[in-house]
PDB file of C-alpha atoms in Angstrom:
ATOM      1  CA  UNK A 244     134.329-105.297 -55.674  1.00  0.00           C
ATOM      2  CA  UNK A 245     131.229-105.212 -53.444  1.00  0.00           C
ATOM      3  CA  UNK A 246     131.433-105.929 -49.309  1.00  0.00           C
ATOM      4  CA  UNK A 247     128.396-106.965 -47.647  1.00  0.00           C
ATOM      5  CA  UNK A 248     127.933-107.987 -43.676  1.00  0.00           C
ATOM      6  CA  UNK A 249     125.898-110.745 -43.206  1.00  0.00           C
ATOM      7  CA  UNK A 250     125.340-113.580 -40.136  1.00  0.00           C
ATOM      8  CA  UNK A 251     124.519-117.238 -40.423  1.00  0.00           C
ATOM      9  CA  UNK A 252     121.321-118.093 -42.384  1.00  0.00           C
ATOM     10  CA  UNK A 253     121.086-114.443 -43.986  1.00  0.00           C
ATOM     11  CA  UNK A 254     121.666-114.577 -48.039  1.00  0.00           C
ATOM     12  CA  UNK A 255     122.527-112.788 -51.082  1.00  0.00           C
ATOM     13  CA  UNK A 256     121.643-113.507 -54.545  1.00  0.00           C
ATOM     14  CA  UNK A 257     123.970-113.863 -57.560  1.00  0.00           C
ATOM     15  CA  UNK A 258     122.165-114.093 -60.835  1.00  0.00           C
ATOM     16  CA  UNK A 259     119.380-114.707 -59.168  1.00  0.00           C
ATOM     17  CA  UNK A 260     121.298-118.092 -57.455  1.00  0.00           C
ATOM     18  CA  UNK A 261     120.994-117.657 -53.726  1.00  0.00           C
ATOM     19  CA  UNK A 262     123.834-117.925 -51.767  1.00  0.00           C
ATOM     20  CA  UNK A 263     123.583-118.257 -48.004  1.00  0.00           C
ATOM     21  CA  UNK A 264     126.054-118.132 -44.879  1.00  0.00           C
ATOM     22  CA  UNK A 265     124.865-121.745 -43.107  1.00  0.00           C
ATOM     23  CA  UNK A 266     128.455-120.946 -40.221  1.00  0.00           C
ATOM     24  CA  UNK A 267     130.094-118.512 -38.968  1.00  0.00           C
ATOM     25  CA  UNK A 268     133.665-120.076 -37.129  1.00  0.00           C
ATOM     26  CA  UNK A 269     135.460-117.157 -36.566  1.00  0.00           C
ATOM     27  CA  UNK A 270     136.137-113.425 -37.929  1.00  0.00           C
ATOM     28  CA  UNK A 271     137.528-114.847 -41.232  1.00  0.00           C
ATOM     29  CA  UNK A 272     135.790-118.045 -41.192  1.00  0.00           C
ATOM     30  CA  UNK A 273     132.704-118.871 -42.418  1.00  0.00           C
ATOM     31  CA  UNK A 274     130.544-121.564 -45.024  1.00  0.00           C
ATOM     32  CA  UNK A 275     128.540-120.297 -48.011  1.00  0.00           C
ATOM     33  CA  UNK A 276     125.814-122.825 -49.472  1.00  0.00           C
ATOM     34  CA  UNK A 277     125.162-122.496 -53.413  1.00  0.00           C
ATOM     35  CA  UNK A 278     121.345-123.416 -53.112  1.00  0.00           C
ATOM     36  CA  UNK A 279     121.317-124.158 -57.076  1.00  0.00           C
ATOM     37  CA  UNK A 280     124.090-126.801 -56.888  1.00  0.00           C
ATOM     38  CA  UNK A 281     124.145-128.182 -53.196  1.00  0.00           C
ATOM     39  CA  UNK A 282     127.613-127.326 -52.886  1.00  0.00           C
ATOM     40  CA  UNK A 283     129.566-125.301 -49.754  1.00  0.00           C
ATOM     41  CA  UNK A 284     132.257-123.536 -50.081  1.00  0.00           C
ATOM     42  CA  UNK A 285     134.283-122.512 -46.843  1.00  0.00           C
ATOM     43  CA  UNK A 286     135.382-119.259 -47.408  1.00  0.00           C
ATOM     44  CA  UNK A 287     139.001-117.271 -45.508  1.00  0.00           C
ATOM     45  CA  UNK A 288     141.006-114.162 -45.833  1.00  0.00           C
ATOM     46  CA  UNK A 289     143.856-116.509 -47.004  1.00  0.00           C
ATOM     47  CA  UNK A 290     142.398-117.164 -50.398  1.00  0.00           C
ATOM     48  CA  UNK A 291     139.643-115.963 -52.800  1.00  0.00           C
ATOM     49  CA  UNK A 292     137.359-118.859 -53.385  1.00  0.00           C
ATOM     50  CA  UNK A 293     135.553-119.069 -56.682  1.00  0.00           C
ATOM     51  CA  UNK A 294     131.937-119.733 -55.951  1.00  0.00           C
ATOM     52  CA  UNK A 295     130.019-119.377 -58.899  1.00  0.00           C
ATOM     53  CA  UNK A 296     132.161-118.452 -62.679  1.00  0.00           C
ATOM     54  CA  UNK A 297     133.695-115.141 -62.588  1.00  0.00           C
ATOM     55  CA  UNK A 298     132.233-114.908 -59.254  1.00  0.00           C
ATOM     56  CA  UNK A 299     135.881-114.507 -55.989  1.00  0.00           C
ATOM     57  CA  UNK A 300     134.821-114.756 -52.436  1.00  0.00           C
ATOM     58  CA  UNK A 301     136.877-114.165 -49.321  1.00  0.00           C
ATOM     59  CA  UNK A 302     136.430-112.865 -46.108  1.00  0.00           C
ATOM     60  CA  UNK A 303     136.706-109.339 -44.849  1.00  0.00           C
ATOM     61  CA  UNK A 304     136.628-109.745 -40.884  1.00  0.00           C
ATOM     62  CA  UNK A 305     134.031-109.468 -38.209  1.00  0.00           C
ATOM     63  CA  UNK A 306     132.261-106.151 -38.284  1.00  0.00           C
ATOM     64  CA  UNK A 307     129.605-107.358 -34.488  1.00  0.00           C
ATOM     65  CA  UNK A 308     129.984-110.604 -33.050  1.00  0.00           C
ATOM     66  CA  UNK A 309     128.446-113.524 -35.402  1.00  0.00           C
ATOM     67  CA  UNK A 310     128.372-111.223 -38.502  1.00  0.00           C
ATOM     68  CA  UNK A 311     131.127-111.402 -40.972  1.00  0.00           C
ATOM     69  CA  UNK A 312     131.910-109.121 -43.789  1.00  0.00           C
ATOM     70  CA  UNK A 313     132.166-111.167 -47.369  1.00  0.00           C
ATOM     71  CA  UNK A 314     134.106-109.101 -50.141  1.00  0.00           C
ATOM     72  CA  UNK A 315     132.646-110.362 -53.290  1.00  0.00           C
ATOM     73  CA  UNK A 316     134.894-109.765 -56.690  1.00  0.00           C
ATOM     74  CA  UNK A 317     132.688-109.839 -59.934  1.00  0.00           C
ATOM     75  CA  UNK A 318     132.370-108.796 -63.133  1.00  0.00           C
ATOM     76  CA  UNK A 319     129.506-105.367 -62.935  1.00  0.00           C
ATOM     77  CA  UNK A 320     127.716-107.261 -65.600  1.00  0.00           C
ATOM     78  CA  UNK A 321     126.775-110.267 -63.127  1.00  0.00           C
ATOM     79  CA  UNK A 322     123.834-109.451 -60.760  1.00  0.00           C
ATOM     80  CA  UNK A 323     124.347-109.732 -56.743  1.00  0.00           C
ATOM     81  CA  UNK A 324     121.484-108.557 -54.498  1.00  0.00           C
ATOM     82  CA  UNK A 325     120.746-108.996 -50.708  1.00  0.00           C
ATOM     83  CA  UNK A 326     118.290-111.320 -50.180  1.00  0.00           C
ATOM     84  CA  UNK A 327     116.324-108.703 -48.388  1.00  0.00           C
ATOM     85  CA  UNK A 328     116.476-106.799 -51.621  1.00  0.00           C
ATOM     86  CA  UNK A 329     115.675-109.845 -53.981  1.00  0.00           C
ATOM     87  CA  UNK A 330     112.766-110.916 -52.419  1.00  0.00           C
ATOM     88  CA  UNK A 331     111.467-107.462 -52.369  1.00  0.00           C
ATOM     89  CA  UNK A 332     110.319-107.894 -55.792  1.00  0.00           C
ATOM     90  CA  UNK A 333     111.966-111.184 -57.957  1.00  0.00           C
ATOM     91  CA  UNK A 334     109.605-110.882 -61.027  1.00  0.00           C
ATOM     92  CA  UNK A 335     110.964-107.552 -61.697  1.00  0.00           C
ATOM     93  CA  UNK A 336     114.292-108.536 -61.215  1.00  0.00           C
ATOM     94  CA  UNK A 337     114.266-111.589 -63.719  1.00  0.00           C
ATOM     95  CA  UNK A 338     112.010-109.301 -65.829  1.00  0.00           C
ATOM     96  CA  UNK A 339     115.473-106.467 -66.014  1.00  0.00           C
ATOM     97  CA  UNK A 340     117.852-109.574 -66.811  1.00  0.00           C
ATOM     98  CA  UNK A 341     116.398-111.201 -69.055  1.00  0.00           C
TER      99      UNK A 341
END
């Protein structure tokens, strides 16, 4: 299980798909936008919400005001980065996956 804090238009990276928080409703309320596929996926604490295969989001609560926390459930063998951390260096990432 990985948590990460993140506010609206910030990303993370699964696989190398990215994955970004386009609204933040409330402190266990938010959209994520699969970039890849065009698809949005409103995510709560009520429910996991498969995003990707293998890949359970849900929502953790508000850590500041805007910025939610998104617990991520995954198999260790699939890839999730911060964007930040992505775009630091991509070709090196795809070059380690492939």
């Amino acid at each position: 299980m990985l948590i990460i804090s993140l506010r609206e238009n910030d990303d993370f990276f699964v696989e190398g798909k990215r994955v970004v928080v386009t609204k933040v409703s409330g402190p266990n309320d938010f959209t994520l936008l699969i970039e890849a596929t065009g698809k949005q996926h409103r995510i709560t604490d009520e429910e996991a919400t498969e995003i990707l295969p293998d890949v359970l989001v849900s929502a953790g609560g508000y850590l500041k005001i805007a910025q939610v926390r998104i617990v991520i459930d995954a198999p260790r063998s699939i890839a999730i980065l911060r964007g930040s951390k992505f775009r630091q260096d991509p070709d090196q990432y795809r070059e380690q996956r492939a």
